[in-house]
CSV table of C-alpha atoms in Angstrom, one decimal:
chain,number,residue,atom,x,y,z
X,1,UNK,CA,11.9,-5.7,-81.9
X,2,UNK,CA,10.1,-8.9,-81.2
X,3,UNK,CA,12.4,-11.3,-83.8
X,4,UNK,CA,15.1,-9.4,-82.0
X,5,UNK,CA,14.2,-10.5,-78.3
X,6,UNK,CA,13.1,-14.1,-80.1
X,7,UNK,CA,16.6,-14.4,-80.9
X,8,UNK,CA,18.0,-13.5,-77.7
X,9,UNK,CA,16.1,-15.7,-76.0
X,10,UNK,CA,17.2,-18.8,-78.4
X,11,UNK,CA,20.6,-17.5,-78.2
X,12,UNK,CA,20.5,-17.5,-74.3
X,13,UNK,CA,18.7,-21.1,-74.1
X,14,UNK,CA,21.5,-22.5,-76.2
X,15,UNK,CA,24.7,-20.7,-74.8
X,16,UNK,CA,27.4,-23.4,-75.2
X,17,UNK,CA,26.3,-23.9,-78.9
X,18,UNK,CA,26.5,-20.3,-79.5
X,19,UNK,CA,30.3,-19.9,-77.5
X,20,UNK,CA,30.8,-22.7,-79.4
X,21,UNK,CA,30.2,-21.4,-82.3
X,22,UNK,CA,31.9,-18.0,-81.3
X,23,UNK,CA,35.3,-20.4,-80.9
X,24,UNK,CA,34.7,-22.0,-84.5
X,25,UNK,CA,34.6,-18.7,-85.8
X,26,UNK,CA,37.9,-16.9,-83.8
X,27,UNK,CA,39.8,-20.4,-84.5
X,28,UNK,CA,38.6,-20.1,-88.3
X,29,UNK,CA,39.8,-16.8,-88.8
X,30,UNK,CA,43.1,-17.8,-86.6
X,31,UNK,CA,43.9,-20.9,-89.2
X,32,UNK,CA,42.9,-19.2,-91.8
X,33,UNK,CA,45.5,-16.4,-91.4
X,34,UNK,CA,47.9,-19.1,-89.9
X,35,UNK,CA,48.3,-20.2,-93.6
X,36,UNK,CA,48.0,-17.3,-95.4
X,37,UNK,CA,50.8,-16.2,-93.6
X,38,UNK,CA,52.5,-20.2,-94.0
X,39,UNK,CA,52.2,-19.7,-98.1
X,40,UNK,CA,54.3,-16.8,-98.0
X,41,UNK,CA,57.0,-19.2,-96.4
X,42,UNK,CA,56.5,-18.7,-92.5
X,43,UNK,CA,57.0,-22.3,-90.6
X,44,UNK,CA,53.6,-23.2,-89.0
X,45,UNK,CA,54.7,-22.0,-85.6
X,46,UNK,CA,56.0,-18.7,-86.3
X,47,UNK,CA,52.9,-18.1,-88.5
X,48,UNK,CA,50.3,-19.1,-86.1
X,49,UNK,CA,52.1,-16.9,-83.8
X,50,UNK,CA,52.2,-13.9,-85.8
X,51,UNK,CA,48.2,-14.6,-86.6
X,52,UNK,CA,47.6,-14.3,-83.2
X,53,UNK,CA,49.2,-11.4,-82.3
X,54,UNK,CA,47.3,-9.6,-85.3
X,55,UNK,CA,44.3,-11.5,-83.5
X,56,UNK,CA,44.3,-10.0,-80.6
X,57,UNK,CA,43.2,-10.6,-77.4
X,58,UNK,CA,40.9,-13.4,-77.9
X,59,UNK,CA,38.5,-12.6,-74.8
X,60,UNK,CA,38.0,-9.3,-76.0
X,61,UNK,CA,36.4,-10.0,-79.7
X,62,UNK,CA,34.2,-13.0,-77.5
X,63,UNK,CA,33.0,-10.0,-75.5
X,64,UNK,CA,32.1,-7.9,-78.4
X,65,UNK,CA,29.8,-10.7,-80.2
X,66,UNK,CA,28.1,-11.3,-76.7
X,67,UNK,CA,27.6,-7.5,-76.2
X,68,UNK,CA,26.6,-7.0,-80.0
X,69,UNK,CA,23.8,-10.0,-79.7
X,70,UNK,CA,23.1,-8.3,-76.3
X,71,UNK,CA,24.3,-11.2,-73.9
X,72,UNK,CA,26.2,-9.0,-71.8
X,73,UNK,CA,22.9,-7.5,-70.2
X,74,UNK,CA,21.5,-10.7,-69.4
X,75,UNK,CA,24.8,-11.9,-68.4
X,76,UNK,CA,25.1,-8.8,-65.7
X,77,UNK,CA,21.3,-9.4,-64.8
X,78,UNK,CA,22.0,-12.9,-64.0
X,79,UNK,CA,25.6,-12.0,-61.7
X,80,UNK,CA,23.2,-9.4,-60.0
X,81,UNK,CA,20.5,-11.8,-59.0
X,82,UNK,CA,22.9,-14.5,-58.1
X,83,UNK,CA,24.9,-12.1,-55.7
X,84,UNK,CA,21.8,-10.7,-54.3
X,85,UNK,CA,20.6,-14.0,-53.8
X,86,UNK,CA,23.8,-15.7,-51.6
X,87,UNK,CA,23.5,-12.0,-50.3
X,88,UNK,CA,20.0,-12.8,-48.8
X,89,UNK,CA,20.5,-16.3,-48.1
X,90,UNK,CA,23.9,-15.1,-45.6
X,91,UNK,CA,21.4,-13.1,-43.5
X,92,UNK,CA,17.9,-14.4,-43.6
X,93,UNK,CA,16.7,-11.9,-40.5
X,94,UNK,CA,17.0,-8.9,-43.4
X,95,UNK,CA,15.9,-11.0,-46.1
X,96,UNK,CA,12.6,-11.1,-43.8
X,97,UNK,CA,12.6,-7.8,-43.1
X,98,UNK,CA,12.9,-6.7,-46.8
X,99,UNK,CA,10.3,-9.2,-48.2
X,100,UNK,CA,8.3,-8.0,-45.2
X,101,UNK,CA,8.7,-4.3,-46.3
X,102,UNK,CA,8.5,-4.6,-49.8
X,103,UNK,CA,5.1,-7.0,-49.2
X,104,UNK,CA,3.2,-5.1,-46.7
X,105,UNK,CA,2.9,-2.1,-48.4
X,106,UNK,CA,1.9,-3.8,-51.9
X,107,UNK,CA,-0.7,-6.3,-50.2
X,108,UNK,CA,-2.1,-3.1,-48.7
X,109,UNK,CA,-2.2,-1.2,-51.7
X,110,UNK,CA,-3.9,-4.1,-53.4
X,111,UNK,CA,-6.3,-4.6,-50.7
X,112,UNK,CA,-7.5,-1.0,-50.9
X,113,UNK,CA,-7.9,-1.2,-54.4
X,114,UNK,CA,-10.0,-4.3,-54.0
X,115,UNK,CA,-12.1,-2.6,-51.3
X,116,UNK,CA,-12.5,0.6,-53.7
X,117,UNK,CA,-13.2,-1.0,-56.9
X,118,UNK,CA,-15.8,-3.4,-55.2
X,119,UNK,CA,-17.6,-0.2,-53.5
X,120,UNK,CA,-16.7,3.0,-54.5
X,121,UNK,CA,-16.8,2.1,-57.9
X,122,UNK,CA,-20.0,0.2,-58.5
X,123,UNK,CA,-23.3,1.6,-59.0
X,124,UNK,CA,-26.0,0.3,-56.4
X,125,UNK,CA,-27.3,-3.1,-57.9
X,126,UNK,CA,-30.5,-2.1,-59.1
X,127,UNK,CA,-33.8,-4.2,-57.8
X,128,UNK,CA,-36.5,-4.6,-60.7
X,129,UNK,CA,-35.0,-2.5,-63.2
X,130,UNK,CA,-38.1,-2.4,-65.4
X,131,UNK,CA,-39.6,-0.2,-62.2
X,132,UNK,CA,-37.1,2.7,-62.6
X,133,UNK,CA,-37.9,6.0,-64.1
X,134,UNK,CA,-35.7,9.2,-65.3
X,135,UNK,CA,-37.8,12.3,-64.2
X,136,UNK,CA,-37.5,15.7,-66.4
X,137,UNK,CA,-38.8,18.6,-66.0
X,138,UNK,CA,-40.4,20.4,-68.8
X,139,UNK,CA,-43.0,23.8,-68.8
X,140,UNK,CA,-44.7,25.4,-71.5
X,141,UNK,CA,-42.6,28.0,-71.7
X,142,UNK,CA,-39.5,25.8,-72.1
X,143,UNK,CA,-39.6,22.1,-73.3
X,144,UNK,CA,-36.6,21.3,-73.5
X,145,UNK,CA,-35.8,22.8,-69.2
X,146,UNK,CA,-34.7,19.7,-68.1
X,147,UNK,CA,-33.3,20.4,-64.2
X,148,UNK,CA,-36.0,20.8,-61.5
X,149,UNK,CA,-35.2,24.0,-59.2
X,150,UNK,CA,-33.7,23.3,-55.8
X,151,UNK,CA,-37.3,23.8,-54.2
X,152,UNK,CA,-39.1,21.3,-57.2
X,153,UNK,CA,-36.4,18.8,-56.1
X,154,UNK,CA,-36.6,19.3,-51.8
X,155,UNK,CA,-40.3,18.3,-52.6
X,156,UNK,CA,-40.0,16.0,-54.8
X,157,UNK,CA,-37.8,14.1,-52.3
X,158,UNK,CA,-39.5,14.8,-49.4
X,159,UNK,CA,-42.7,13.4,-51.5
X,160,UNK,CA,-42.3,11.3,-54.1
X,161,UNK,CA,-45.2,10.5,-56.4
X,162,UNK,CA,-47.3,7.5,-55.0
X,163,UNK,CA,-46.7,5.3,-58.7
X,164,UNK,CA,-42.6,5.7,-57.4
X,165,UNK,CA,-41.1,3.9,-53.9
X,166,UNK,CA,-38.5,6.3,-54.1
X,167,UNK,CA,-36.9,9.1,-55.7
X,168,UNK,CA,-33.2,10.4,-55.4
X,169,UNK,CA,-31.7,13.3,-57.6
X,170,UNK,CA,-28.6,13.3,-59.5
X,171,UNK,CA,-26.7,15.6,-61.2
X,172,UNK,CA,-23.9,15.8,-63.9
X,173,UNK,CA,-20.9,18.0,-62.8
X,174,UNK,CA,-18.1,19.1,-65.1
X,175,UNK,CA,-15.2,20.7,-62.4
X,176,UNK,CA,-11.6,21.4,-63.0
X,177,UNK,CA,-9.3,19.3,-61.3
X,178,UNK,CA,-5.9,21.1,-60.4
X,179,UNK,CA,-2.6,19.3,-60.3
X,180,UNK,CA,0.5,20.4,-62.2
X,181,UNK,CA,-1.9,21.0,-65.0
X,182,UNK,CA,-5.6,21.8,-65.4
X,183,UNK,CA,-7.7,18.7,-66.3
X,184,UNK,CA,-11.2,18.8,-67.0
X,185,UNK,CA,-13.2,16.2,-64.5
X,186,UNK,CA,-16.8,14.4,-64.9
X,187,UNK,CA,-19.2,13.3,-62.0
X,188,UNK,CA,-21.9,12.7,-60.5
X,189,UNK,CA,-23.7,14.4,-57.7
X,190,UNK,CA,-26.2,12.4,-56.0
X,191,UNK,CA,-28.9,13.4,-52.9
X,192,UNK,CA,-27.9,12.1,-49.5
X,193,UNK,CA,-30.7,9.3,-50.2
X,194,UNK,CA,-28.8,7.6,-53.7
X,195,UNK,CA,-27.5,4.5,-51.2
X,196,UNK,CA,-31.2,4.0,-49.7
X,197,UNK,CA,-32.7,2.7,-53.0
């Protein structure tokens, strides 16, 4: 795909060498009949005549080669963006007002993505990272209990231990996330206090 679009591009950079060469080639074939047609004791005239009529419509074959090496696309891209342009340039008060519309609503959308990405995305930055601790809570009964109870965690909160400044819980959530399908989704719930740290 890529040596295809490498030679479309060199094709399209040099145009009149490749209609050019599309001439050689239909003139070629043209002469070439021309005296096949002259051996078999036609005058020159008559046979170059006869060897285009079984020719053909010339314009027609130079279409085909541009439409096979895919220059009629880019040929019909190009008449589009010309006509749209002299289109635009005719009446600047709706070129405005379509740059205007088409703009505002993609500088918005950018703008809010900017604004979300920088805080809705980002973790806190984290003050003296060597200072923070990840709390578990183990019994006898059941090493390996790691959630506190909703009442461990209200007093924990409320009272942190005096080695910590703070103390904020979080927990993983796994929920299902309902649009046309079912899709499984991953977060984080955090205590009311997350932002304070």
């Amino acid at each position: 795909m890529t040596a295809r679009w490498r030679h479309l591009w060199r094709v399209w950079r040099q145009r009149r060498r490749f209609e050019g060469e599309i001439d050689a080639e239909l003139n070629f074939h043209l002469q070439a009949r021309a005296d096949q047609l002259q051996s078999t004791g036609v005058d020159r005239p008559e046979a170059l005549r006869r060897a285009r009529i079984e020719l053909g419509m010339v314009n027609v074959h130079r279409d085909g080669i541009r439409a096979a090496v895919g220059l009629q696309g880019l040929d019909r891209w190009q008449s589009d963006l010309r006509q749209a342009w002299r289109s635009l340039r005719r009446s600047p008060v709706y070129a405005s007002v379509a740059v205007l519309v088409l703009a505002l609503p993609l500088a918005t959308g950018l703008l809010l993505h900017g604004l979300y990405a920088a805080y809705a995305l980002q973790s806190p930055a984290l003050d003296r990272v060597d200072r923070w601790v990840h709390l578990h809570g183990v019994s006898a009964a059941d090493p390996q209990l790691n959630r506190f109870t909703v009442s461990e965690t209200d007093a924990l909160l409320a009272q942190p231990p005096a080695a910590l400044e703070g103390l904020y819980s979080a927990r993983l959530l796994t929920l299902p996330i309902v649009t046309d399908r079912i899709r499984r989704g991953i977060g984080i719930a955090v205590s009311d206090n997350y932002f304070e740290l």
